PDB file of C-alpha atoms in Angstrom:
ATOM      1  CA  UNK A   6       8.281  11.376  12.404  1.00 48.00           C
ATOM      2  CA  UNK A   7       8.360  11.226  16.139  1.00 52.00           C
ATOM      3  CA  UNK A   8       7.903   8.179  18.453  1.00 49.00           C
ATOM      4  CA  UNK A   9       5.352   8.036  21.221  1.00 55.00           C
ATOM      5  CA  UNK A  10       5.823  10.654  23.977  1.00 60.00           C
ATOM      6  CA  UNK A  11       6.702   9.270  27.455  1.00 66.00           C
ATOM      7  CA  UNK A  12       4.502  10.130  30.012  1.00 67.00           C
ATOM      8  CA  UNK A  13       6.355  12.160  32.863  1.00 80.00           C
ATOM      9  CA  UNK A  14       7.433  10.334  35.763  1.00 84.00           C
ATOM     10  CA  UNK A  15       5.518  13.337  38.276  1.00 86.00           C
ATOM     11  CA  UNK A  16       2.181  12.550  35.967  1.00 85.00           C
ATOM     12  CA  UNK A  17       2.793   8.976  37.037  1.00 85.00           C
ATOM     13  CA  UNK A  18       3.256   9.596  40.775  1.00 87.00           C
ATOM     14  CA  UNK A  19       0.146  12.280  40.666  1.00 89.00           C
ATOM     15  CA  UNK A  20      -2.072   9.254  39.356  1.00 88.00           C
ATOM     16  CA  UNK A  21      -0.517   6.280  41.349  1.00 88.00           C
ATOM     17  CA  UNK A  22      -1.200   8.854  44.629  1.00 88.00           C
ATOM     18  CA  UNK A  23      -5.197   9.248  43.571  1.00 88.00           C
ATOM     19  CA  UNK A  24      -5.952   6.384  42.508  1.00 88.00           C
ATOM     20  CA  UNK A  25      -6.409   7.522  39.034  1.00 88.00           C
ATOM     21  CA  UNK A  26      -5.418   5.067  35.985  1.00 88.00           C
ATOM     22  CA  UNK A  27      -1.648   4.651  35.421  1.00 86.00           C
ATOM     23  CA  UNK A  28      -1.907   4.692  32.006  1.00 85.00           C
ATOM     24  CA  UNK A  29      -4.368   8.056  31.538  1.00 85.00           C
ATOM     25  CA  UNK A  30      -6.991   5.801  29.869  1.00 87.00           C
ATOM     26  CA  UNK A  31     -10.579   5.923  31.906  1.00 89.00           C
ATOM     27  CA  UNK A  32     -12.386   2.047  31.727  1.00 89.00           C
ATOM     28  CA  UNK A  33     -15.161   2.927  33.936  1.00 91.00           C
ATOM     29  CA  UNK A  34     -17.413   5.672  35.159  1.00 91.00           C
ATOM     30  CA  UNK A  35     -15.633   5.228  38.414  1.00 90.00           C
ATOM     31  CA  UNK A  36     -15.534   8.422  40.823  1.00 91.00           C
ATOM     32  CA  UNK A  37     -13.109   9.478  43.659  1.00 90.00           C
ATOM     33  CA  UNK A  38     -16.542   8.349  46.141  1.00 90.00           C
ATOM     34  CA  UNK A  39     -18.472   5.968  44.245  1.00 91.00           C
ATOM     35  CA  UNK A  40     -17.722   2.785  41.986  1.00 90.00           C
ATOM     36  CA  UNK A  41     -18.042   2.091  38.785  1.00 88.00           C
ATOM     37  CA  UNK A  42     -21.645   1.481  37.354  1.00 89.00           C
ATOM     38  CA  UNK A  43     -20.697   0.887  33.384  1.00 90.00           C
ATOM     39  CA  UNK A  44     -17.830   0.380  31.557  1.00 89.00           C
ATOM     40  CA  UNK A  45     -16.380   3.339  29.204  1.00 88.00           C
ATOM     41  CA  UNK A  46     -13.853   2.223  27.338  1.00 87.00           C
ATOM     42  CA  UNK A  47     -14.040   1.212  23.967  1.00 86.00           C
ATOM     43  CA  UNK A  48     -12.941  -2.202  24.580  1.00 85.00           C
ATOM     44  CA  UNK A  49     -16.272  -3.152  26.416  1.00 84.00           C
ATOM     45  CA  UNK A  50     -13.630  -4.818  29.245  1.00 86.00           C
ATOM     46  CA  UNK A  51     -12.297  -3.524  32.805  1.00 87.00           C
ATOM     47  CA  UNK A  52     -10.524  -5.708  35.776  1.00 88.00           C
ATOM     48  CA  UNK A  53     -12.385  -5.584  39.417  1.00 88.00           C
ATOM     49  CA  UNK A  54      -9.928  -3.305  40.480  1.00 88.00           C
ATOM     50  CA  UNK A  55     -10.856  -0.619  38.118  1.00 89.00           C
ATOM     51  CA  UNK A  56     -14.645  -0.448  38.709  1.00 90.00           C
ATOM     52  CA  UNK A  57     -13.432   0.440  42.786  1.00 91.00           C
ATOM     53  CA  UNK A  58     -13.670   3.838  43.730  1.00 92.00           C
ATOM     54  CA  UNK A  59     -10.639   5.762  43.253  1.00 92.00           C
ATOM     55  CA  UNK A  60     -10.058   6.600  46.951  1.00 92.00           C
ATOM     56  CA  UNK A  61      -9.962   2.795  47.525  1.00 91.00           C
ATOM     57  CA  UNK A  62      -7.215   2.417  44.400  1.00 91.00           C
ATOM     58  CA  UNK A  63      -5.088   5.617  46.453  1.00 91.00           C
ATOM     59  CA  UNK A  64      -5.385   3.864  50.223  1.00 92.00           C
ATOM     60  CA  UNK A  65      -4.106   0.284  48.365  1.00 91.00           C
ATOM     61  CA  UNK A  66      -1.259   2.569  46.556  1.00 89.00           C
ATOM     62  CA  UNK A  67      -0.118   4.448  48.903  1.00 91.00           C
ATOM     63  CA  UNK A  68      -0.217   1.867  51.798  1.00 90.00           C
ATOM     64  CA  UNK A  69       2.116  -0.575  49.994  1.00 89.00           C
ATOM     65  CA  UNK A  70       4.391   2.582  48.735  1.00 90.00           C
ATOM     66  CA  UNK A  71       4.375   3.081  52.719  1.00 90.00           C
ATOM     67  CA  UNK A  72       5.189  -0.776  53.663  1.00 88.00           C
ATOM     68  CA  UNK A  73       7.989  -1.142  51.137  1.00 89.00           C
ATOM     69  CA  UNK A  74       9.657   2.260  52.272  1.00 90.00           C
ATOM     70  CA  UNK A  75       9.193   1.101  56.001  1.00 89.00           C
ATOM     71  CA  UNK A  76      11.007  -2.242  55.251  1.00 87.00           C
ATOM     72  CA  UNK A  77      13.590  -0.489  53.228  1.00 90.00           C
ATOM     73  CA  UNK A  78      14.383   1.582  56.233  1.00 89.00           C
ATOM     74  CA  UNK A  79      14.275  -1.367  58.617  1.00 88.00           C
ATOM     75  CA  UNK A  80      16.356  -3.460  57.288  1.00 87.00           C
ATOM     76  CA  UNK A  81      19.218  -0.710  57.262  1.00 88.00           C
ATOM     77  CA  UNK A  82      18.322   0.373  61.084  1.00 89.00           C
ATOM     78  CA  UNK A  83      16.877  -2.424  62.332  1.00 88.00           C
ATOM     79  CA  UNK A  84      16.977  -5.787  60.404  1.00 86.00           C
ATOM     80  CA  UNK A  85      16.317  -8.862  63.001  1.00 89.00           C
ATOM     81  CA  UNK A  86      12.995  -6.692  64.533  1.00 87.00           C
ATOM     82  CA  UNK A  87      12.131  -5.786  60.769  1.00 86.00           C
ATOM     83  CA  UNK A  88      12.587  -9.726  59.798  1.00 87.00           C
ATOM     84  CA  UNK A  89      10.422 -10.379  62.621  1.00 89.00           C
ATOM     85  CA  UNK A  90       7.843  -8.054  62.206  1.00 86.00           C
ATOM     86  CA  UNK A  91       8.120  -8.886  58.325  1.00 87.00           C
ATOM     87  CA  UNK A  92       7.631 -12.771  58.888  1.00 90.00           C
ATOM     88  CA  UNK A  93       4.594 -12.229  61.237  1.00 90.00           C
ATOM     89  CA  UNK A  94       2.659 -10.230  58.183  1.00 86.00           C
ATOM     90  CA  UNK A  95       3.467 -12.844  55.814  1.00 89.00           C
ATOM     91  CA  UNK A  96       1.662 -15.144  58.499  1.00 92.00           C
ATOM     92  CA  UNK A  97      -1.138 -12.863  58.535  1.00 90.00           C
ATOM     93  CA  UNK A  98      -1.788 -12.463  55.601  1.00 88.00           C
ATOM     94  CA  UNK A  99      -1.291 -15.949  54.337  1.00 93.00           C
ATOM     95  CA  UNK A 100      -3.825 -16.602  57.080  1.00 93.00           C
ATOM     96  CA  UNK A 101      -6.394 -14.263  55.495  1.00 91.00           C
ATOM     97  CA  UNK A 102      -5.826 -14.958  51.918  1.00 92.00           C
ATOM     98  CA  UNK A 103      -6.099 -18.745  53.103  1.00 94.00           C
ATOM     99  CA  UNK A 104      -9.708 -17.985  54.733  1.00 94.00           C
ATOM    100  CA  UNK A 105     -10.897 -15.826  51.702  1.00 91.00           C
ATOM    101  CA  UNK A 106      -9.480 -18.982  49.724  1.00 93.00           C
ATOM    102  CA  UNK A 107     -11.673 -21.275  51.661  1.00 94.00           C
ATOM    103  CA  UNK A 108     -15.064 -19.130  52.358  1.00 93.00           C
ATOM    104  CA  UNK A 109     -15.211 -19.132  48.464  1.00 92.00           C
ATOM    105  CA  UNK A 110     -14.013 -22.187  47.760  1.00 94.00           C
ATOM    106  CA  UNK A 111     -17.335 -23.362  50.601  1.00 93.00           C
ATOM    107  CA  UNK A 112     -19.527 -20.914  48.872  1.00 92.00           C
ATOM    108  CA  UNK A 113     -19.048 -22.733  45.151  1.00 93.00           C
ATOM    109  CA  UNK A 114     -19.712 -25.488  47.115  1.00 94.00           C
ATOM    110  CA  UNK A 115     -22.695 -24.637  48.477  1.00 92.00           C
ATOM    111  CA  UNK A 116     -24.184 -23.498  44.876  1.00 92.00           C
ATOM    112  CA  UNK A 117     -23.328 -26.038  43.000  1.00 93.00           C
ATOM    113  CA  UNK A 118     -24.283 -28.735  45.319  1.00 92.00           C
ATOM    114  CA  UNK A 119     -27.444 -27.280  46.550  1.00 93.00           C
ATOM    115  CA  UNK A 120     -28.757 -24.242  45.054  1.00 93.00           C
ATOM    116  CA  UNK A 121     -28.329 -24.586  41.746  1.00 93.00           C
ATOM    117  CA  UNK A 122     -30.194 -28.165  41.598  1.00 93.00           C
ATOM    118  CA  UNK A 123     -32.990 -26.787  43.583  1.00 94.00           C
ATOM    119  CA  UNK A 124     -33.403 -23.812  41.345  1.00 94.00           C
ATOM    120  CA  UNK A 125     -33.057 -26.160  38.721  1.00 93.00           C
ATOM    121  CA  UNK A 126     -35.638 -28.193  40.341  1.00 93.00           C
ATOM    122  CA  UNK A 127     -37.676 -25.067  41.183  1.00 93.00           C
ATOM    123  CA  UNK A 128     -38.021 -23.501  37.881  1.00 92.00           C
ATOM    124  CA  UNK A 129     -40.516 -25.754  36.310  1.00 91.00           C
ATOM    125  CA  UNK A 130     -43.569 -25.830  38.603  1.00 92.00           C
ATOM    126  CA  UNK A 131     -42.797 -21.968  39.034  1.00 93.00           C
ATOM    127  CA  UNK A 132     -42.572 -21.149  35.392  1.00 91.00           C
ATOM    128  CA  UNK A 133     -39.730 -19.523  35.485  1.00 91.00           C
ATOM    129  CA  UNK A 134     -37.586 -18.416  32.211  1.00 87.00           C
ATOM    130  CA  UNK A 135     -34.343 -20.442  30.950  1.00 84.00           C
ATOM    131  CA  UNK A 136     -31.650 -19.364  32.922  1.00 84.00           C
ATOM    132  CA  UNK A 137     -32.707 -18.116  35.762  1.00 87.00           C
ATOM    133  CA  UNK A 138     -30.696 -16.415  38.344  1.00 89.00           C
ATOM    134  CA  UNK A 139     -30.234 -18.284  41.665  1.00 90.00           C
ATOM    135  CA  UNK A 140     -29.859 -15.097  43.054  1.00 90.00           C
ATOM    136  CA  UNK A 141     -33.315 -13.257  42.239  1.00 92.00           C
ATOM    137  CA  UNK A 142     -35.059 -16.648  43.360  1.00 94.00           C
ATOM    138  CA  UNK A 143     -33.603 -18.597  45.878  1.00 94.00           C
ATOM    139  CA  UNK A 144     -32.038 -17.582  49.244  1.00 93.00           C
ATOM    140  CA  UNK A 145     -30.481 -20.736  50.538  1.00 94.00           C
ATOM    141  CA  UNK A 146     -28.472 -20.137  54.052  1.00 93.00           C
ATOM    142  CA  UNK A 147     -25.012 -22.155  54.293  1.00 91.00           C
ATOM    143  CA  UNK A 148     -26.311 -24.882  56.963  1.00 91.00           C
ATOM    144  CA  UNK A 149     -30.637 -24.905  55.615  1.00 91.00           C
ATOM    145  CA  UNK A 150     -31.098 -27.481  58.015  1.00 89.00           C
ATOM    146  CA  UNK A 151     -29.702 -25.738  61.349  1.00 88.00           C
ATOM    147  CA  UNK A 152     -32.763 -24.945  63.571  1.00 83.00           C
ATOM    148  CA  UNK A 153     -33.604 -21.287  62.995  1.00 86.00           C
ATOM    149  CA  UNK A 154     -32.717 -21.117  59.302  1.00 92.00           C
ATOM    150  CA  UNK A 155     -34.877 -19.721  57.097  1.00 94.00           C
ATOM    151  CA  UNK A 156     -34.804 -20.682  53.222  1.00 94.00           C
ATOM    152  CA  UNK A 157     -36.774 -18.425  50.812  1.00 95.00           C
ATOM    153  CA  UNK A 158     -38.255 -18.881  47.484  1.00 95.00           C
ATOM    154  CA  UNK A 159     -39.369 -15.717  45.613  1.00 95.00           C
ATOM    155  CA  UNK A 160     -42.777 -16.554  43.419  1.00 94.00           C
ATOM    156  CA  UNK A 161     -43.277 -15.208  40.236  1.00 93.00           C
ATOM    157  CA  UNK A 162     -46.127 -12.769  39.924  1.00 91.00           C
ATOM    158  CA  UNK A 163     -48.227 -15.280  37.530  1.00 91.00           C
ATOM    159  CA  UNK A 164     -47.825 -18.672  40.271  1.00 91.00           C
ATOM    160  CA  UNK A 165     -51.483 -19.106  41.562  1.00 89.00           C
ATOM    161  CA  UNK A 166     -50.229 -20.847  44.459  1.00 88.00           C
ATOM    162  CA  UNK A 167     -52.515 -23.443  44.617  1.00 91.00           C
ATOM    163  CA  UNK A 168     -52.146 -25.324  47.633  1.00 91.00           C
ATOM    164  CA  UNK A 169     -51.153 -28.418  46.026  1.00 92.00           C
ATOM    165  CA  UNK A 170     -48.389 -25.892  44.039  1.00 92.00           C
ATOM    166  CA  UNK A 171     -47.342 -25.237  47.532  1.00 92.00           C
ATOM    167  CA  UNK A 172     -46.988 -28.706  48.669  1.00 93.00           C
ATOM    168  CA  UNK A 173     -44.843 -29.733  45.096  1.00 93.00           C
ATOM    169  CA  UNK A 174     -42.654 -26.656  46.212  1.00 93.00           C
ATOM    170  CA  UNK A 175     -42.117 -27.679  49.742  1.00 92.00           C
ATOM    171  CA  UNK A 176     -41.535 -31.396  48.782  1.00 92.00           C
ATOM    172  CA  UNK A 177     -38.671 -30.278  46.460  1.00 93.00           C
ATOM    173  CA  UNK A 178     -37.462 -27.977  49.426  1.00 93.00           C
ATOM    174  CA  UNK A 179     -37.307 -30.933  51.253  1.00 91.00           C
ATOM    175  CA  UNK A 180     -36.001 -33.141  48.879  1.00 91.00           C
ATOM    176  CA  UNK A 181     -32.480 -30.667  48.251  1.00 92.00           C
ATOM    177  CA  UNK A 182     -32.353 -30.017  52.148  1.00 91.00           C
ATOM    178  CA  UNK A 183     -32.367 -33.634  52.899  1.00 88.00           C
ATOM    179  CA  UNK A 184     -34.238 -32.699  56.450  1.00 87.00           C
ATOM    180  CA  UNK A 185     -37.935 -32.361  57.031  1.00 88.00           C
ATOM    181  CA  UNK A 186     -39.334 -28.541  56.136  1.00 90.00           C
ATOM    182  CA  UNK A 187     -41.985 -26.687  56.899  1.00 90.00           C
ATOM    183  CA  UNK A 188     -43.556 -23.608  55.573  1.00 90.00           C
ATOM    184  CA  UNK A 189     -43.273 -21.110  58.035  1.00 90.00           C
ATOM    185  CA  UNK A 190     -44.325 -18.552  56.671  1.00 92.00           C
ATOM    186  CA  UNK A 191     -46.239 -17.788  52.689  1.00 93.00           C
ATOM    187  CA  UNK A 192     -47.007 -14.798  50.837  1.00 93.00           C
ATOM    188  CA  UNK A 193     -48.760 -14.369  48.030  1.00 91.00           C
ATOM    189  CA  UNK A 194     -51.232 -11.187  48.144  1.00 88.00           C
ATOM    190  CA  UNK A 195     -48.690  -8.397  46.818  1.00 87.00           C
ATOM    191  CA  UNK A 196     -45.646  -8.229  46.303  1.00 87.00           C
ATOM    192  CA  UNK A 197     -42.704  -9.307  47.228  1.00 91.00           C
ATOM    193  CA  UNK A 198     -44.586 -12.885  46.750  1.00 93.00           C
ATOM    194  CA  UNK A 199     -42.455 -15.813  48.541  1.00 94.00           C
ATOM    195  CA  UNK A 200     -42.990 -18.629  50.718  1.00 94.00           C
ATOM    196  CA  UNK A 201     -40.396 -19.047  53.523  1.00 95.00           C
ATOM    197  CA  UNK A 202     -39.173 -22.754  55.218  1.00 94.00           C
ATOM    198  CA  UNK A 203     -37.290 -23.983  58.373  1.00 93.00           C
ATOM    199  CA  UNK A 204     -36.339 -27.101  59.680  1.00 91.00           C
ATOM    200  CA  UNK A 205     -39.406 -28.847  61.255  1.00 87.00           C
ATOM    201  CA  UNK A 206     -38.418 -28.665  64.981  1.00 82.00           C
ATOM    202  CA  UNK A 207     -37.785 -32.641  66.093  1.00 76.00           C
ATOM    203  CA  UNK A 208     -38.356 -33.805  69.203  1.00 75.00           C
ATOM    204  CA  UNK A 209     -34.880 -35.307  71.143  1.00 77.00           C
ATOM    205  CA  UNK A 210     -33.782 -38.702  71.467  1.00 78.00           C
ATOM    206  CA  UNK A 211     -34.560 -39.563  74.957  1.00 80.00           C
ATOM    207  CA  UNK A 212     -36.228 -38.209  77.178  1.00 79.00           C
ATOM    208  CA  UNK A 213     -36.254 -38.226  81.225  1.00 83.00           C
ATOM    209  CA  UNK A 214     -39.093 -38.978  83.441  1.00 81.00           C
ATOM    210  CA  UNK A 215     -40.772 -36.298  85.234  1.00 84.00           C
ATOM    211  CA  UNK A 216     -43.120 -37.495  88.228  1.00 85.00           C
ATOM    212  CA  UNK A 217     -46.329 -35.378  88.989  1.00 85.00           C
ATOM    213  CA  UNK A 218     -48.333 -34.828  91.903  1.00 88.00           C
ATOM    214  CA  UNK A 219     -51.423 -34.658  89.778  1.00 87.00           C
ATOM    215  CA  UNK A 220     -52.707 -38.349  89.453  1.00 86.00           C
ATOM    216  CA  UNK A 221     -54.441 -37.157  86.309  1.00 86.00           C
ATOM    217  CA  UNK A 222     -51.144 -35.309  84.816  1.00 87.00           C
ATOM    218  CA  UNK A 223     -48.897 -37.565  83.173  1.00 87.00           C
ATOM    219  CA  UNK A 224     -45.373 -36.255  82.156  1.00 87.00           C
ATOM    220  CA  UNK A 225     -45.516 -38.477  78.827  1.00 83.00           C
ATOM    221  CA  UNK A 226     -42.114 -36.846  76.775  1.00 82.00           C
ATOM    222  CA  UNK A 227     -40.730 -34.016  75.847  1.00 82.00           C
ATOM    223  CA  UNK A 228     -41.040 -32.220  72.663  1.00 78.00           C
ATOM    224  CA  UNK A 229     -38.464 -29.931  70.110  1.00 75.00           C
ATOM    225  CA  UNK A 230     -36.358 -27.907  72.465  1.00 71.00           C
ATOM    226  CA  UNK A 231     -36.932 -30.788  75.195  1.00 77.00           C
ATOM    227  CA  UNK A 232     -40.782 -28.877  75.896  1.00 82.00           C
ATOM    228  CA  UNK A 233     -41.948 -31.286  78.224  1.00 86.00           C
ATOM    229  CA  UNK A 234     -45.695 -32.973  77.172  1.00 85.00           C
ATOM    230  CA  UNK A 235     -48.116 -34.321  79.579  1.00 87.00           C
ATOM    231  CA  UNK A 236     -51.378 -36.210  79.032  1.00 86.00           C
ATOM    232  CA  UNK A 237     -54.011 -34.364  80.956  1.00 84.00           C
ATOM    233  CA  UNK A 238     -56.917 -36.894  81.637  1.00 80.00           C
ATOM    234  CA  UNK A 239     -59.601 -35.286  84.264  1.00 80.00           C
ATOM    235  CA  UNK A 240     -61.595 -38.167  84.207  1.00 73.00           C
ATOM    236  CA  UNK A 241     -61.467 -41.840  86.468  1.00 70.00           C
ATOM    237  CA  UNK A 242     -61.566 -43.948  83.869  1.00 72.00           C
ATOM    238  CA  UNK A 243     -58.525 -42.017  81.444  1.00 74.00           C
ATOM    239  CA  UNK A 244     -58.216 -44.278  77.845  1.00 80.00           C
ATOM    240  CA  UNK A 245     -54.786 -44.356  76.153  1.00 80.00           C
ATOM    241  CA  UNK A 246     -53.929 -45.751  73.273  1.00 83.00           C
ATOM    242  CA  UNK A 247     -50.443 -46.396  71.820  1.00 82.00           C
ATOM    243  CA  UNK A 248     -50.065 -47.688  68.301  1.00 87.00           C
ATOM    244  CA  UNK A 249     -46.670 -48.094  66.779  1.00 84.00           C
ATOM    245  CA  UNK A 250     -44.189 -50.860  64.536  1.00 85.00           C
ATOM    246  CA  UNK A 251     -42.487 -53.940  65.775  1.00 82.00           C
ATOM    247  CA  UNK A 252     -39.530 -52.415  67.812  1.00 79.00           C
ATOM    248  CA  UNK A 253     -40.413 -49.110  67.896  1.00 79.00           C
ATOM    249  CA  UNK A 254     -40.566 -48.959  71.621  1.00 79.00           C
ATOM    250  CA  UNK A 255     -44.665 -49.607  72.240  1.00 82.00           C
ATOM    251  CA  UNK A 256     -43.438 -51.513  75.675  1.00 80.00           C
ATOM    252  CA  UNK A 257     -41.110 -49.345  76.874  1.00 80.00           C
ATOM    253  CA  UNK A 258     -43.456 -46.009  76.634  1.00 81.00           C
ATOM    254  CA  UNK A 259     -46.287 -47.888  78.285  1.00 83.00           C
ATOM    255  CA  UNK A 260     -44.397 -48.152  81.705  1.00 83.00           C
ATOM    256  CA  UNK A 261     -44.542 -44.133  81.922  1.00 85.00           C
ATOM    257  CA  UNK A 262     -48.469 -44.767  82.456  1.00 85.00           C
ATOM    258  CA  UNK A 263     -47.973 -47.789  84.633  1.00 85.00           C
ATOM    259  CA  UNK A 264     -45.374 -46.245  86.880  1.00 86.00           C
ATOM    260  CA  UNK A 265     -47.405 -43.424  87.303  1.00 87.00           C
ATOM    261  CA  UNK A 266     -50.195 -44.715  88.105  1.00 86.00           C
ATOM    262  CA  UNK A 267     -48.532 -47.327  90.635  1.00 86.00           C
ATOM    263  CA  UNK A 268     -47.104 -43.956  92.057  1.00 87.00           C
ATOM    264  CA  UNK A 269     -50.729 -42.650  92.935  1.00 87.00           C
ATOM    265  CA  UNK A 270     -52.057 -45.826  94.229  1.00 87.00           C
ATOM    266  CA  UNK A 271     -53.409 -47.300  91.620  1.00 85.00           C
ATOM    267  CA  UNK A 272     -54.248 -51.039  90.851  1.00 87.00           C
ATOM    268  CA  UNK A 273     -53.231 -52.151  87.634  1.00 85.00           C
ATOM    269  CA  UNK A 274     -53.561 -54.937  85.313  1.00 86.00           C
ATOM    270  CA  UNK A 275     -51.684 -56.149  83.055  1.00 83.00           C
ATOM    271  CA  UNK A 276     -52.844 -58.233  79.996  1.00 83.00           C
ATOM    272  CA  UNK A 277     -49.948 -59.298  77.528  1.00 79.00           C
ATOM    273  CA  UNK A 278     -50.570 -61.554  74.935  1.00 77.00           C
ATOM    274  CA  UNK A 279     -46.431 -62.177  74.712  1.00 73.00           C
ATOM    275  CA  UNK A 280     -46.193 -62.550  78.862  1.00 71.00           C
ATOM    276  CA  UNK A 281     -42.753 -61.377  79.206  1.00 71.00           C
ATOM    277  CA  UNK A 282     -43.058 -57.720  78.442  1.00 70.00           C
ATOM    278  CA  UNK A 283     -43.254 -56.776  81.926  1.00 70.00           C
ATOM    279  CA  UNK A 284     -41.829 -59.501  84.060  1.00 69.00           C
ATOM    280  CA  UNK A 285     -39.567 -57.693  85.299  1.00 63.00           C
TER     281      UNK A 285
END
């Protein structure tokens, strides 16, 4: 009876040099070119790194055979410049396994606190199966509610997107975003059938004053992307009418029209049930 044969040492270095399994035993259908698409080996299992191509598993080989022989050499030529040079890859890479650390660590994030309730959310009134995947349904940017974002919701081929079925999906859109959406763009007449969403543009906080030569051009606000609006009236008699809450700055708005019109001339009056509005 014999014991198991070793395995040459130049058999060894021919796979570690292309990439090829260092035991002899295939696990995927993995080429020199192309990755793996299945799993071969009887086990049913195979790591990440096995399902690369084997060109990939070579250039990782061979580069660290390369950066362990280079330090070797270094530190017997030239060991403070090969400490340095050393200490400043360590940086590096600790620096990119840090940001790969943290990109993935923000992606989990991201699913489990937002895409993964809204696709839980989404899957009833689109009738989709137990267990969806996020992934063939949703596609949910990092920051939805950044202007220019675009969230997408693929619709199942049997959705009659009803437009009340619309409104129940944008309201749950909404409701996960936490920012008003709108439906910028829906379509449902072949496929691929989805409706699309982005942040509903919103006007800024304050806005400054723009006077006009036209008495009947009124520089009123500005709009999203500060778009400046202005009440065109082309008659002599203009009506306005400004309706708003306790507070929510009624008072304030109505001196754009009053200084304006004071501007061109005009004769106003003034009746104020609270007479202190405009004493000033």
């Amino acid at each position: 009876m014999t014991g198991p044969q070793k395995t040459p040492m130049r058999a060894v270095a021919w796979r570690w040099t292309t990439g090829a399994p260092l035991d002899g035993v295939l696990r995927t259908d993995a080429t020199w070119l192309h990755p793996a698409t299945v799993v071969v080996h009887p086990s049913g299992r195979a790591y990440r790194w096995q399902h690369r191509p084997r060109w990939q598993r070579a250039t990782h080989r061979t580069g660290a055979t390369a950066l362990v022989l280079a330090e070797a050499y270094g530190q017997l030529t030239h060991p403070l410049l090969t400490d340095s040079l050393t200490a400043t890859a360590m940086a590096s890479g600790a620096v990119y396994v840090g940001n790969r650390a943290h990109r993935r660590w923000t992606h989990r994030q991201h699913r489990r606190r937002l895409v993964q309730p809204l696709m839980k959310s989404l899957s009833g009134p689109l009738q989709l199966p137990i267990g969806a995947s996020p992934e063939k349904w949703l596609v949910v940017p990092k920051q939805p509610a950044r202007q220019g974002a675009i969230t997408r919701v693929n619709l199942p081929d049997h959705w009659a997107g009803e437009e009340y079925q619309q409104l129940a999906i944008a309201r749950l859109v909404d409701r996960w975003i936490k920012v008003p959406m709108e439906a910028s763009r829906i379509h449902l007449t072949s496929a691929p059938r989805f409706m699309e969403f982005t942040p509903t543009p919103q006007p800024p906080d304050a806005a400054t004053w723009r006077p006009s030569n036209d008495p009947y051009v009124m520089h009123i606000g500005d709009g999203p992307g500060k778009t400046p609006i202005y009440a065109r009236t082309e008659t002599d008699v203009p009506h306005l009418a400004m309706v708003g809450g306790s507070g929510s700055g009624k008072t304030t708005t109505l001196t754009v029209p009053l200084v304006h019109s004071r501007t061109h001339g005009a004769l106003v009056d003034i009746i104020d049930l609270k007479r202190m509005s405009f004493t000033e």
